[in-house]
JSON list of C-alpha atoms in Angstrom, two decimals:
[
{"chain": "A", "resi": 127, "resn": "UNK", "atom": "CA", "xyz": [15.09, -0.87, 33.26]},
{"chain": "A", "resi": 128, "resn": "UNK", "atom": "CA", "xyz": [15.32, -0.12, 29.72]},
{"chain": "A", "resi": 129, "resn": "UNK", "atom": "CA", "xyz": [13.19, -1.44, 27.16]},
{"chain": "A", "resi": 130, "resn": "UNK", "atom": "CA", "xyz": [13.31, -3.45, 23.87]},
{"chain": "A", "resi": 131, "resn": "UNK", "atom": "CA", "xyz": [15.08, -0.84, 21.70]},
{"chain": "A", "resi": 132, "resn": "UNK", "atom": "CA", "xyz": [15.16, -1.08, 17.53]},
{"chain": "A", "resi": 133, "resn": "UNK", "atom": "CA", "xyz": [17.14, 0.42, 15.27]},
{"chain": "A", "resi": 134, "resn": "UNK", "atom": "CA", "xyz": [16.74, 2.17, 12.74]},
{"chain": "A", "resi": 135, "resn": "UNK", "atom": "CA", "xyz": [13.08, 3.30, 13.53]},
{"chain": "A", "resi": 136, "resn": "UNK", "atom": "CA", "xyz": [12.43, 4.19, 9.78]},
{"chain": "A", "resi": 137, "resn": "UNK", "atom": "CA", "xyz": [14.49, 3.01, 6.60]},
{"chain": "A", "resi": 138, "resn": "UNK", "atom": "CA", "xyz": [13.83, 3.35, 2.92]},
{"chain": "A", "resi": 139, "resn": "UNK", "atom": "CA", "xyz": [15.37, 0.56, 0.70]},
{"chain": "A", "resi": 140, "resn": "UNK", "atom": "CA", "xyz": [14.50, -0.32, -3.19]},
{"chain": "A", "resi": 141, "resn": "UNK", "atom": "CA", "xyz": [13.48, -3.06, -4.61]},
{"chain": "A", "resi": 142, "resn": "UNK", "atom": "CA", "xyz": [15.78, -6.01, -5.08]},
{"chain": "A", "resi": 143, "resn": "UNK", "atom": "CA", "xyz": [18.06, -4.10, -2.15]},
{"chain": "A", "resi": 144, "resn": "UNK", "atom": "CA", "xyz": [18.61, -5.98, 1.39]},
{"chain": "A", "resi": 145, "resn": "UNK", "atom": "CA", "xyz": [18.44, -4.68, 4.89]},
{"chain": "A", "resi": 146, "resn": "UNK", "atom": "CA", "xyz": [19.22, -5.87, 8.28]},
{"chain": "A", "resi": 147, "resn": "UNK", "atom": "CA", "xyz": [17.15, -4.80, 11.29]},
{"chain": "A", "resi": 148, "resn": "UNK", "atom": "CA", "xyz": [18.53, -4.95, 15.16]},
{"chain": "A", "resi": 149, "resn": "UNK", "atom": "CA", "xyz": [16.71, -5.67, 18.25]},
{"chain": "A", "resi": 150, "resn": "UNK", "atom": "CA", "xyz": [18.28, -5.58, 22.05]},
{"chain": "A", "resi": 151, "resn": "UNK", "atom": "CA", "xyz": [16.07, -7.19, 24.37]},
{"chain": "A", "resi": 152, "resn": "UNK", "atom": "CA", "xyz": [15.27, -5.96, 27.69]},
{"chain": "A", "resi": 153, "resn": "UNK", "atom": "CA", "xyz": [18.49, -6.76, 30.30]},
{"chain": "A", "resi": 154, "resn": "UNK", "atom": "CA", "xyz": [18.11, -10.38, 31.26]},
{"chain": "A", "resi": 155, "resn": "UNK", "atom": "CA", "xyz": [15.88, -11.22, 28.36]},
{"chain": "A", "resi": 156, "resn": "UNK", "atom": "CA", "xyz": [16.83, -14.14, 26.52]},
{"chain": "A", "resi": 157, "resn": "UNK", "atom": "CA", "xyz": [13.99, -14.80, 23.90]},
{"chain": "A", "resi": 158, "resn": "UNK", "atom": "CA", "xyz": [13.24, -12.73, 21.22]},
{"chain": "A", "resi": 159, "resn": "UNK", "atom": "CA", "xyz": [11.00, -13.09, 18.19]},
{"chain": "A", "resi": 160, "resn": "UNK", "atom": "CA", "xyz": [10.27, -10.75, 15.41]},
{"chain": "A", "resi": 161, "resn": "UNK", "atom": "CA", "xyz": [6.54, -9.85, 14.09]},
{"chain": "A", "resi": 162, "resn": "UNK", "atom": "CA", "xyz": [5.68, -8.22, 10.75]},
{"chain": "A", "resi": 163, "resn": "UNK", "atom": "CA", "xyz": [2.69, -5.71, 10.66]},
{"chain": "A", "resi": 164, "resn": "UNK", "atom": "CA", "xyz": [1.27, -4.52, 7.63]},
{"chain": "A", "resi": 165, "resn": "UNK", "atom": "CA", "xyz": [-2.43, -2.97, 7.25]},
{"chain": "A", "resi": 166, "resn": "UNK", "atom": "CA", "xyz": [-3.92, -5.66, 5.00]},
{"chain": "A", "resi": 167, "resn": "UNK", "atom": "CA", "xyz": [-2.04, -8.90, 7.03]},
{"chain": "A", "resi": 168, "resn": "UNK", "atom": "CA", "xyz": [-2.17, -7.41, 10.65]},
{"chain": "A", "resi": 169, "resn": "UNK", "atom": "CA", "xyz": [0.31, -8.82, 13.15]},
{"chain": "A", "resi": 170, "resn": "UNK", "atom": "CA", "xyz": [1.97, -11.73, 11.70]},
{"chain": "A", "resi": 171, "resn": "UNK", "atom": "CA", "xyz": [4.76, -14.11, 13.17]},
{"chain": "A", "resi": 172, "resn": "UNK", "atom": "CA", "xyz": [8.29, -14.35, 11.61]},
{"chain": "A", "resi": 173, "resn": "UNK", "atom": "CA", "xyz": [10.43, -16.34, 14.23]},
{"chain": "A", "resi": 174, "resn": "UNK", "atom": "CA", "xyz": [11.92, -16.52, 17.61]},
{"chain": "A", "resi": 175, "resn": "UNK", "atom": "CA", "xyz": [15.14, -17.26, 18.93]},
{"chain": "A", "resi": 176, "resn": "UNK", "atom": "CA", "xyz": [16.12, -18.60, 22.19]},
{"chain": "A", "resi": 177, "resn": "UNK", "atom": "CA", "xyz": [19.90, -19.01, 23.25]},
{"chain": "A", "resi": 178, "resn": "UNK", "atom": "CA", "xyz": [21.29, -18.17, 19.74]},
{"chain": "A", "resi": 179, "resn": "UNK", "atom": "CA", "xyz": [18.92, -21.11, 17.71]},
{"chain": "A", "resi": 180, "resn": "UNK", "atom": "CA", "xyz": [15.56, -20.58, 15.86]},
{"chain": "A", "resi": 181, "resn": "UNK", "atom": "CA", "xyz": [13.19, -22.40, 18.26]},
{"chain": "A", "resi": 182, "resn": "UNK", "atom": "CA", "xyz": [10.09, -21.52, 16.07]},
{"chain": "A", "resi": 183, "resn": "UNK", "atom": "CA", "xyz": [9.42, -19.79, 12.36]},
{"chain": "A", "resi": 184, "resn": "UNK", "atom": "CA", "xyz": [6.03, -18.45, 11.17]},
{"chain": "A", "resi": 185, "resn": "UNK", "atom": "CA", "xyz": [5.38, -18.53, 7.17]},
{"chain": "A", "resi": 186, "resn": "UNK", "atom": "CA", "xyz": [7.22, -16.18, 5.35]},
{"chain": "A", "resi": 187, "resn": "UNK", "atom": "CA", "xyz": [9.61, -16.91, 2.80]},
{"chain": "A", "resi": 188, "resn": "UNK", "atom": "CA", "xyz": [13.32, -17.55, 3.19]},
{"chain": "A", "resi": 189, "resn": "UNK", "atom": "CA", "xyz": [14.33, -14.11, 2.29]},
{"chain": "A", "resi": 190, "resn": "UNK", "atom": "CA", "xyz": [13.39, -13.57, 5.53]},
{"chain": "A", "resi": 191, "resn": "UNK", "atom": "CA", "xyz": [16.21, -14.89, 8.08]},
{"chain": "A", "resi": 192, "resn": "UNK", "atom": "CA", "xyz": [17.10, -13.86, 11.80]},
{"chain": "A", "resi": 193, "resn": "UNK", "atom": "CA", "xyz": [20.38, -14.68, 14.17]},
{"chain": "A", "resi": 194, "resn": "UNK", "atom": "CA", "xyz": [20.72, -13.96, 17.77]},
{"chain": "A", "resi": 195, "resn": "UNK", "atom": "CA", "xyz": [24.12, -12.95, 19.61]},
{"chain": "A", "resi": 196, "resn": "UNK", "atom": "CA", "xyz": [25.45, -14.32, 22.65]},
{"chain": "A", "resi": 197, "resn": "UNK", "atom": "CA", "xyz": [24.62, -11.59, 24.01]},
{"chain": "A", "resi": 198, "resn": "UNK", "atom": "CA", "xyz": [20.65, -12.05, 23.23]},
{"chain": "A", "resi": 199, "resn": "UNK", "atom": "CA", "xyz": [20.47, -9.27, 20.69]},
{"chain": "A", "resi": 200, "resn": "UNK", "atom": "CA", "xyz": [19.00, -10.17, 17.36]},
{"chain": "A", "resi": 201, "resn": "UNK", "atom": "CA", "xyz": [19.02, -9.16, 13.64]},
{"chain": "A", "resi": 202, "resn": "UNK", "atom": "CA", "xyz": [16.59, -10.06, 10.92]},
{"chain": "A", "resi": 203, "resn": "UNK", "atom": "CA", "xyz": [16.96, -9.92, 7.54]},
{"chain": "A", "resi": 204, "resn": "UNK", "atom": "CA", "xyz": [15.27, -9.46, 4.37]},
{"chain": "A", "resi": 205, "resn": "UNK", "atom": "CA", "xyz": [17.27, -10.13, 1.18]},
{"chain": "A", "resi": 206, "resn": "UNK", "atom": "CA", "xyz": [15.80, -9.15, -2.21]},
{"chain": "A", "resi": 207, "resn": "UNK", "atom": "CA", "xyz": [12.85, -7.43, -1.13]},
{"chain": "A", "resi": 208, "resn": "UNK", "atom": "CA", "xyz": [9.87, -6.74, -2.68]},
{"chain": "A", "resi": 209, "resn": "UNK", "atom": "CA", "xyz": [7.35, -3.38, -2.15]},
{"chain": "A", "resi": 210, "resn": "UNK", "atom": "CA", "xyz": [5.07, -6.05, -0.14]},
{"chain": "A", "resi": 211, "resn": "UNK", "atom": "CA", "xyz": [7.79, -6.52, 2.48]},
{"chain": "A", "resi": 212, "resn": "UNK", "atom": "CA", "xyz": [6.87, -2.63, 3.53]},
{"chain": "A", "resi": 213, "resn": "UNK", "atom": "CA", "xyz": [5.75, -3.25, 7.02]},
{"chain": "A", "resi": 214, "resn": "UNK", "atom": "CA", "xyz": [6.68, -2.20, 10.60]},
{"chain": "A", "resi": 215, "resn": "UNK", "atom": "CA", "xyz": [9.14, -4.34, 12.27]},
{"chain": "A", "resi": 216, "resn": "UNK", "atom": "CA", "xyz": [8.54, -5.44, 15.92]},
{"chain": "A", "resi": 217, "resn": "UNK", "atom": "CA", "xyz": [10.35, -7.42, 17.85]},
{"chain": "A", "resi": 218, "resn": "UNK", "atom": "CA", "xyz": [9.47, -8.22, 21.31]},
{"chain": "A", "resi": 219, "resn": "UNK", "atom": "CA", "xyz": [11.56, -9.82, 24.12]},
{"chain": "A", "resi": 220, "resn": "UNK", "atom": "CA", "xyz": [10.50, -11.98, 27.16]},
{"chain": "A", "resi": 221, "resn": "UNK", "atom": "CA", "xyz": [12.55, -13.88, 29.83]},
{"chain": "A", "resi": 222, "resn": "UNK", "atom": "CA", "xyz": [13.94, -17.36, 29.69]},
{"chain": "A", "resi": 223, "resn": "UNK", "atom": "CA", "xyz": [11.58, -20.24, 29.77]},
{"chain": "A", "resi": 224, "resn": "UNK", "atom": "CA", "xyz": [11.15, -21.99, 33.04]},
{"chain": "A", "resi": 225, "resn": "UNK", "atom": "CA", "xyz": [10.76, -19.18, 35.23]},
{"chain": "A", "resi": 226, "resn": "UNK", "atom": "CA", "xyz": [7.43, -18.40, 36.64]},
{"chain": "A", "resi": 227, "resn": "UNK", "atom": "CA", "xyz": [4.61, -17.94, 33.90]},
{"chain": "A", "resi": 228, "resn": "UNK", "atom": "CA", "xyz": [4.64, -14.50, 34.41]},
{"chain": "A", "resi": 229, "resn": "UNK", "atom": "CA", "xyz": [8.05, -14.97, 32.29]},
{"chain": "A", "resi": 230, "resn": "UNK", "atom": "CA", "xyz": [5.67, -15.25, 29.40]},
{"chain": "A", "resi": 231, "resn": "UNK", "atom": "CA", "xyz": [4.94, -11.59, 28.93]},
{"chain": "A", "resi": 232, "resn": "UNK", "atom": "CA", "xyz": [6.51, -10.56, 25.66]},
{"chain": "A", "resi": 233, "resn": "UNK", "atom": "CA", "xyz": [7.75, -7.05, 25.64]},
{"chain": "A", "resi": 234, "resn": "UNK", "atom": "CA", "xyz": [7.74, -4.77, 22.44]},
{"chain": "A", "resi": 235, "resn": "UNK", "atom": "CA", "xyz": [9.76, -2.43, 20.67]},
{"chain": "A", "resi": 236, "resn": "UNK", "atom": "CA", "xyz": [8.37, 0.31, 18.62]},
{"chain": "A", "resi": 237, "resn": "UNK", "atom": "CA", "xyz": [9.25, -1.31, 15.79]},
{"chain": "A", "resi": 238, "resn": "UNK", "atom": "CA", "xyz": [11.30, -0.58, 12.87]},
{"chain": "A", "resi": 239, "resn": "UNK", "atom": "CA", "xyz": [9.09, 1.33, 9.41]},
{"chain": "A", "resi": 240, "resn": "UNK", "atom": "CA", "xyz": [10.44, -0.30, 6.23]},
{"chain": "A", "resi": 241, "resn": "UNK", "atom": "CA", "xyz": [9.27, 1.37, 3.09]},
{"chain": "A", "resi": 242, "resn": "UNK", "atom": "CA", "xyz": [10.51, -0.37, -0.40]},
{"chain": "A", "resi": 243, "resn": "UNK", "atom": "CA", "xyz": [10.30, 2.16, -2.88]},
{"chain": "B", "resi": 291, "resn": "UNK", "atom": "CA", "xyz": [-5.46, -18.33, 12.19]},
{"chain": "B", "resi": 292, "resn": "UNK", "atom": "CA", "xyz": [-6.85, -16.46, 15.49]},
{"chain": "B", "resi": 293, "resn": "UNK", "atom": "CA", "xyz": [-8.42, -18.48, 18.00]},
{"chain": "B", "resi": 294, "resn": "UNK", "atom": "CA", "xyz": [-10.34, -15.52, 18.98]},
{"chain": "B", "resi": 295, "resn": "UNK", "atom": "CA", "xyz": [-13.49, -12.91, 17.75]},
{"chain": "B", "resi": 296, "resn": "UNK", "atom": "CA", "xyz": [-13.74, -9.63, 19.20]},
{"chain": "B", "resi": 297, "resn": "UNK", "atom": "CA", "xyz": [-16.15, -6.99, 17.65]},
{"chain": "B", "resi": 298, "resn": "UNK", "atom": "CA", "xyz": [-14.30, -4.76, 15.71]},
{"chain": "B", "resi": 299, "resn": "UNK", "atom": "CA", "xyz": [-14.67, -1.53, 17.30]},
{"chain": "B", "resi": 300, "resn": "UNK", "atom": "CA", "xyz": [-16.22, 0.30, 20.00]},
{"chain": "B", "resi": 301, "resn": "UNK", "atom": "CA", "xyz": [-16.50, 3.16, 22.03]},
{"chain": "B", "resi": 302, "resn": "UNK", "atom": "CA", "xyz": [-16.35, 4.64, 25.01]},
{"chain": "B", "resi": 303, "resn": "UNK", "atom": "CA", "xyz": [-16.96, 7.82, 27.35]},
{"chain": "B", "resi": 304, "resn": "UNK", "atom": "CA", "xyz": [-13.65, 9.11, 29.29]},
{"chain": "B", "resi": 305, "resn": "UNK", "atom": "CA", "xyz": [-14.11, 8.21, 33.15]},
{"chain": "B", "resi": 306, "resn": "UNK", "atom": "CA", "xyz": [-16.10, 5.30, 32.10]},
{"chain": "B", "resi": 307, "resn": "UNK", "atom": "CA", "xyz": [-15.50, 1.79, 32.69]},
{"chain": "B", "resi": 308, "resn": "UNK", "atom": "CA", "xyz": [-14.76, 0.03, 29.50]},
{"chain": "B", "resi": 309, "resn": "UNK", "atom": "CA", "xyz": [-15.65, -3.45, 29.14]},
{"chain": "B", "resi": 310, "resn": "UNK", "atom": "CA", "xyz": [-13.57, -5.27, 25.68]},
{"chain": "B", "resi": 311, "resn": "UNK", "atom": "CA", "xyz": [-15.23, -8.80, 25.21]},
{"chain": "B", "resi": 312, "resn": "UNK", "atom": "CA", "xyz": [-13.75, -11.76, 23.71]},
{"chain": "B", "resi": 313, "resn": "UNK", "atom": "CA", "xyz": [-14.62, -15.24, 22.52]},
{"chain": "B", "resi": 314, "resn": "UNK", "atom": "CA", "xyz": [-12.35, -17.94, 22.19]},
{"chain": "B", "resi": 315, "resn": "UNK", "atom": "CA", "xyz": [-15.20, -21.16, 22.58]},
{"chain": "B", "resi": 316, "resn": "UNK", "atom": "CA", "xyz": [-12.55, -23.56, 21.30]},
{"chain": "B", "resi": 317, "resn": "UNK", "atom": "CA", "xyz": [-9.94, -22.61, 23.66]},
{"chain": "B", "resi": 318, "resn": "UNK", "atom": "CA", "xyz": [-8.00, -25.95, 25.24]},
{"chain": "B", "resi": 319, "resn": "UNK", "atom": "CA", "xyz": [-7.83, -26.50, 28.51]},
{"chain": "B", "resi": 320, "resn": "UNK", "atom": "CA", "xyz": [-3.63, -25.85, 28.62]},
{"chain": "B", "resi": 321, "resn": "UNK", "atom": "CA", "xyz": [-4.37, -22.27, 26.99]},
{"chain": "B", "resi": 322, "resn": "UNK", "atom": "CA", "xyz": [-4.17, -19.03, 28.67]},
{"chain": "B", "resi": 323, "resn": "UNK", "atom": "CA", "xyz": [-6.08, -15.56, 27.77]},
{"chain": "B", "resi": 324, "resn": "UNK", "atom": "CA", "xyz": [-3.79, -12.79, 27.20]},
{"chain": "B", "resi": 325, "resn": "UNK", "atom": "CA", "xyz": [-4.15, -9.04, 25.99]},
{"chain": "B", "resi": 326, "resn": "UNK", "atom": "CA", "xyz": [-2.44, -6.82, 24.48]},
{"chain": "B", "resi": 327, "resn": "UNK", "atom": "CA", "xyz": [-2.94, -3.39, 23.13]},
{"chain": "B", "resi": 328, "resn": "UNK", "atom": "CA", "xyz": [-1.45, -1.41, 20.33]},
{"chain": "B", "resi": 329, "resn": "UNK", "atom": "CA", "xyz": [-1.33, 2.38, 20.25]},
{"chain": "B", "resi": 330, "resn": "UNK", "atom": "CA", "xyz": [-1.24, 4.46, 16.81]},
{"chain": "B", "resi": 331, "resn": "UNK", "atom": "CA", "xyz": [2.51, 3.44, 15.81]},
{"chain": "B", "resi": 332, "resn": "UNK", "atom": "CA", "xyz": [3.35, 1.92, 18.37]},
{"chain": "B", "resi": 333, "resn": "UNK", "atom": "CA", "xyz": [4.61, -1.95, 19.91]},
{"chain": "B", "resi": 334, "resn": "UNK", "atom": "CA", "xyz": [1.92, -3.78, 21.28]},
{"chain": "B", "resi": 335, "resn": "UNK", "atom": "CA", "xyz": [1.97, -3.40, 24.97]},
{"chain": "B", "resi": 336, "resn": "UNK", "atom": "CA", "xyz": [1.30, -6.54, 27.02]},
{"chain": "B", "resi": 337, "resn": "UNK", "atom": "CA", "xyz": [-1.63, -5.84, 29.59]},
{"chain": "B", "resi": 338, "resn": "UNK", "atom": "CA", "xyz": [-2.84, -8.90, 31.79]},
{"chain": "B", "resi": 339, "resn": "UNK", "atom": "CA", "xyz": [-3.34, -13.13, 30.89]},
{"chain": "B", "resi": 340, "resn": "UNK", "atom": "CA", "xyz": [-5.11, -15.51, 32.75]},
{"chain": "B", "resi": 341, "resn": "UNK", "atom": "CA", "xyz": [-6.09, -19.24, 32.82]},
{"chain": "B", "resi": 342, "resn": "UNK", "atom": "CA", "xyz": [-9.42, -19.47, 34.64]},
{"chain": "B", "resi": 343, "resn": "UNK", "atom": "CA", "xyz": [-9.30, -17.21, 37.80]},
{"chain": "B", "resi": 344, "resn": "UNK", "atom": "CA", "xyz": [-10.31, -14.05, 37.40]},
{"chain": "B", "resi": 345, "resn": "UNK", "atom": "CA", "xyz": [-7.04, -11.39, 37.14]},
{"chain": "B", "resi": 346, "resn": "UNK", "atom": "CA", "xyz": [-6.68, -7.87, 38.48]},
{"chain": "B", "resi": 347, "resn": "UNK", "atom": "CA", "xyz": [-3.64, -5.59, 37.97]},
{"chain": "B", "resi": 348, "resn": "UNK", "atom": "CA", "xyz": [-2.33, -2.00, 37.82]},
{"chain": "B", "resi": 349, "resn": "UNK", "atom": "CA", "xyz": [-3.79, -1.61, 34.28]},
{"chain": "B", "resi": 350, "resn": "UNK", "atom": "CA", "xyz": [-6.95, -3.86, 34.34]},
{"chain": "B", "resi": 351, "resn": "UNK", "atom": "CA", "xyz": [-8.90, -6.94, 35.11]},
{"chain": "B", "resi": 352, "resn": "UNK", "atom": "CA", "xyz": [-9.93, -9.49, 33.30]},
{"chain": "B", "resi": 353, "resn": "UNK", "atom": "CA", "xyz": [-12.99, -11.44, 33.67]},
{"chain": "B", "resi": 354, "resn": "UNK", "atom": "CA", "xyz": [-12.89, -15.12, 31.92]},
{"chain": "B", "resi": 355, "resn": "UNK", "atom": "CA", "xyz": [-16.10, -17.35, 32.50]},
{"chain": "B", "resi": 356, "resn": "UNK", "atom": "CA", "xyz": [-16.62, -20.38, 34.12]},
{"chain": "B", "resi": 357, "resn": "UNK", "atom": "CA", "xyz": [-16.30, -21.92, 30.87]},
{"chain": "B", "resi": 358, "resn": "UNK", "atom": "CA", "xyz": [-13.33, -20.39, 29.81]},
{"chain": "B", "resi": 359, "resn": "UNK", "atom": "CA", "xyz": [-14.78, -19.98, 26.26]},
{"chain": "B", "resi": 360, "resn": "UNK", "atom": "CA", "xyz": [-15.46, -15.80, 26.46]},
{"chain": "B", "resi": 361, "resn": "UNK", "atom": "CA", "xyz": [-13.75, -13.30, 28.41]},
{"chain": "B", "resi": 362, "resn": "UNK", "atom": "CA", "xyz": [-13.85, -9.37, 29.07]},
{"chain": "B", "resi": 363, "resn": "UNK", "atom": "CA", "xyz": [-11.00, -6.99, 29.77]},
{"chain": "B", "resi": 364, "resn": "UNK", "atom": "CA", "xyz": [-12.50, -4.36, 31.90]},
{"chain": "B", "resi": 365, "resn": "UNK", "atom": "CA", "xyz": [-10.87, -0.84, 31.85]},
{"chain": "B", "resi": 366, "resn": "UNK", "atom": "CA", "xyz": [-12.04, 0.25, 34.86]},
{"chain": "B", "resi": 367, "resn": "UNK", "atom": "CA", "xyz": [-12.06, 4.00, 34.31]},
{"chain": "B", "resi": 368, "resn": "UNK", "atom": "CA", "xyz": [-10.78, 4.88, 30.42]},
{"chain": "B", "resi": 369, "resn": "UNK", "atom": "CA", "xyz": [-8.66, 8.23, 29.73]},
{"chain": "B", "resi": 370, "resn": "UNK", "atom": "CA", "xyz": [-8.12, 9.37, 26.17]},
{"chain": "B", "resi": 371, "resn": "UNK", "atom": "CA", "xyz": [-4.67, 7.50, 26.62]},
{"chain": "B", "resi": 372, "resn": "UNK", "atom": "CA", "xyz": [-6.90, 4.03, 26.37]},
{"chain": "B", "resi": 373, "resn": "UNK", "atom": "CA", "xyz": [-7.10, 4.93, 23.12]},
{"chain": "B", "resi": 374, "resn": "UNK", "atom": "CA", "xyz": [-6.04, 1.77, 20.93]},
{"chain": "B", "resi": 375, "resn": "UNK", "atom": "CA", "xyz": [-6.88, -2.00, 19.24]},
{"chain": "B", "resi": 376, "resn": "UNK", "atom": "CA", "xyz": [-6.38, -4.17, 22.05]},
{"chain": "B", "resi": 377, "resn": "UNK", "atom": "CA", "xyz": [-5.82, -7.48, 21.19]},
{"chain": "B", "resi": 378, "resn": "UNK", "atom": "CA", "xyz": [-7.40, -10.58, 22.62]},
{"chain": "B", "resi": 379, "resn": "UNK", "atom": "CA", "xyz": [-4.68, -13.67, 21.97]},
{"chain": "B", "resi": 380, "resn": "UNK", "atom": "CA", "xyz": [-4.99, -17.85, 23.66]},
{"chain": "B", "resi": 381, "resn": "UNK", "atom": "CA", "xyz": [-1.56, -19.48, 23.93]},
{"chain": "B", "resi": 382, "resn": "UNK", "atom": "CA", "xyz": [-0.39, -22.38, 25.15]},
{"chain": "B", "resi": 383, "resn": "UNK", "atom": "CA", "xyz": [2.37, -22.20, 27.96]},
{"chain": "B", "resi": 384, "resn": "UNK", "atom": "CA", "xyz": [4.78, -24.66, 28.36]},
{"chain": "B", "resi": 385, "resn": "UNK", "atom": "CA", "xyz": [7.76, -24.89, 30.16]},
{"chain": "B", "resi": 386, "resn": "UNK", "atom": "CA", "xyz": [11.18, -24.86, 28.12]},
{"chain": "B", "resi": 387, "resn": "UNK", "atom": "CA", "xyz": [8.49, -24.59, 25.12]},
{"chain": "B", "resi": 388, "resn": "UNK", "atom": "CA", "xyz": [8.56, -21.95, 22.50]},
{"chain": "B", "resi": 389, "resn": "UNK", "atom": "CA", "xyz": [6.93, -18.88, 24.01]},
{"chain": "B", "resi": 390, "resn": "UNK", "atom": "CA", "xyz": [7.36, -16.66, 20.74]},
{"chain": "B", "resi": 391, "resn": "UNK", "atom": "CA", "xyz": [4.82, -17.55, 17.99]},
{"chain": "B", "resi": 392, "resn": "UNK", "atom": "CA", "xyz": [1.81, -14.74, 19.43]},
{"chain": "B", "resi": 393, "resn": "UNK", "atom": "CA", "xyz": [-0.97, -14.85, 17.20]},
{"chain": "B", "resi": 394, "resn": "UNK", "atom": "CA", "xyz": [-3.04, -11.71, 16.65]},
{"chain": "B", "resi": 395, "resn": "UNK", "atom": "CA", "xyz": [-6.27, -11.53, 15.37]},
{"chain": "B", "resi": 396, "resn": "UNK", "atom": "CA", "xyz": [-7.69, -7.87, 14.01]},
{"chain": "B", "resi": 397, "resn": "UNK", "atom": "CA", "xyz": [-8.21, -7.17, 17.71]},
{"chain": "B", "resi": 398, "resn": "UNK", "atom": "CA", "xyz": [-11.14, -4.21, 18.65]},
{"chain": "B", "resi": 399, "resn": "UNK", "atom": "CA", "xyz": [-10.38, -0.63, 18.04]},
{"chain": "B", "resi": 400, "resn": "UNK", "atom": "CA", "xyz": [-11.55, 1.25, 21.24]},
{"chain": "B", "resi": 401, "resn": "UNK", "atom": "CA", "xyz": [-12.43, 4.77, 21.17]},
{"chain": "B", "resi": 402, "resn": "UNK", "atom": "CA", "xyz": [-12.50, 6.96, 24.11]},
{"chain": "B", "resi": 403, "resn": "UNK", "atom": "CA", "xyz": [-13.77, 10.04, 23.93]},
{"chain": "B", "resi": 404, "resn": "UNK", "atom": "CA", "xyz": [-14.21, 13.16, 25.93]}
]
């Protein structure tokens, strides 16, 4: 079975440019929520979506903003951005909710490496 | 904020048995343990949770105490591949509930050497 796959793996924007990022979730995944790493921050929450709607948000700004397909794949989005927003991407899938706990496990991608020159 | 304090870093001999501790002492009685590790530039990889029983799998076991408020992730024999921060994270799991909102902490850097 394949895994989460995210593309591009490395992008260079400037400042004040936007970007979209895509995640596809493992086949039969239908959650997916996105994580923003940076050195000083660590591993830090941006959102999840479940069935095409935001089910949870972590704090980051509005410039940040996700959607989710039928099809469970997923974009973020970062308008205006700023040199802090260079980070690595993740997004990680896991199954629907309901299933056994096990269902729980979220998977990662190997992330997308934004630099904003 | 982390629920959980690991030590920062340690190290350990290849072939050994590498044993990551973890304290989470205000961990609720719904909340599971779960690990994760991260290799240089790479996703965090998902390696074992539990609730209160002790948990063995392909990659590890993990050890929780009677109390639930430490745990270790034992590595039973470490190759240069173990290599990594592994991440000790609590959660609550619900049914139909959000599952997506993992929070890490600064995790331990392990170290195995030859």
């Amino acid at each position: 079975k394949a895994g989460v796959t995210q593309t591009p793996r490395y992008l260079i924007k400037t400042r004040g440019q936007q970007v979209t990022l895509s995640c596809s979730p493992i086949s039969g995944h239908r959650s997916v929520s996105w994580y923003q790493q940076t050195p000083g921050q660590g591993l830090q929450f941006l959102f999840e979506y479940f069935s095409e709607t935001q089910r949870n948000k972590g704090n980051f700004p509005g410039r940040f903003s996700g959607r989710q397909f039928s099809n469970s794949r997923s974009e973020m989005n970062v308008s205006t951005l700023e040199l802090g927003d260079s980070a690595l991407y993740l997004c990680a899938s896991s199954l629907e909710p309901g299933r056994s706990l096990t269902s729980y496990e979220q998977y990662f991608g190997p992330g997308t490496r934004l630099t904003v020159t | 904020d982390a629920k959980t304090t690991q030590p920062p870093s340690m190290d350990c001999a290849e072939g050994r048995a590498a044993n990551l501790p973890c304290n989470h002492s205000t961990i609720s009685g719904n909340e599971y343990v779960y690990w994760y590790r991260q290799i240089h530039s790479q996703g965090p990889q998902y390696i074992i949770h539990g609730l209160k029983n002790n948990e063995t799998n392909e990659m590890a076991s993990l050890i929780i105490t009677e109390d639930r408020k430490s745990s270790t992730l034992i590595l039973p024999h470490a190759t240069l591949r173990d290599t990594a921060v592994y991440y000790c994270i609590v959660r609550v799991v619900v049914n139909g509930g959000s599952q997506g909102n993992l929070i890490f902490g600064k995790g331990t850097k392990l170290s195995v050497k030859p």
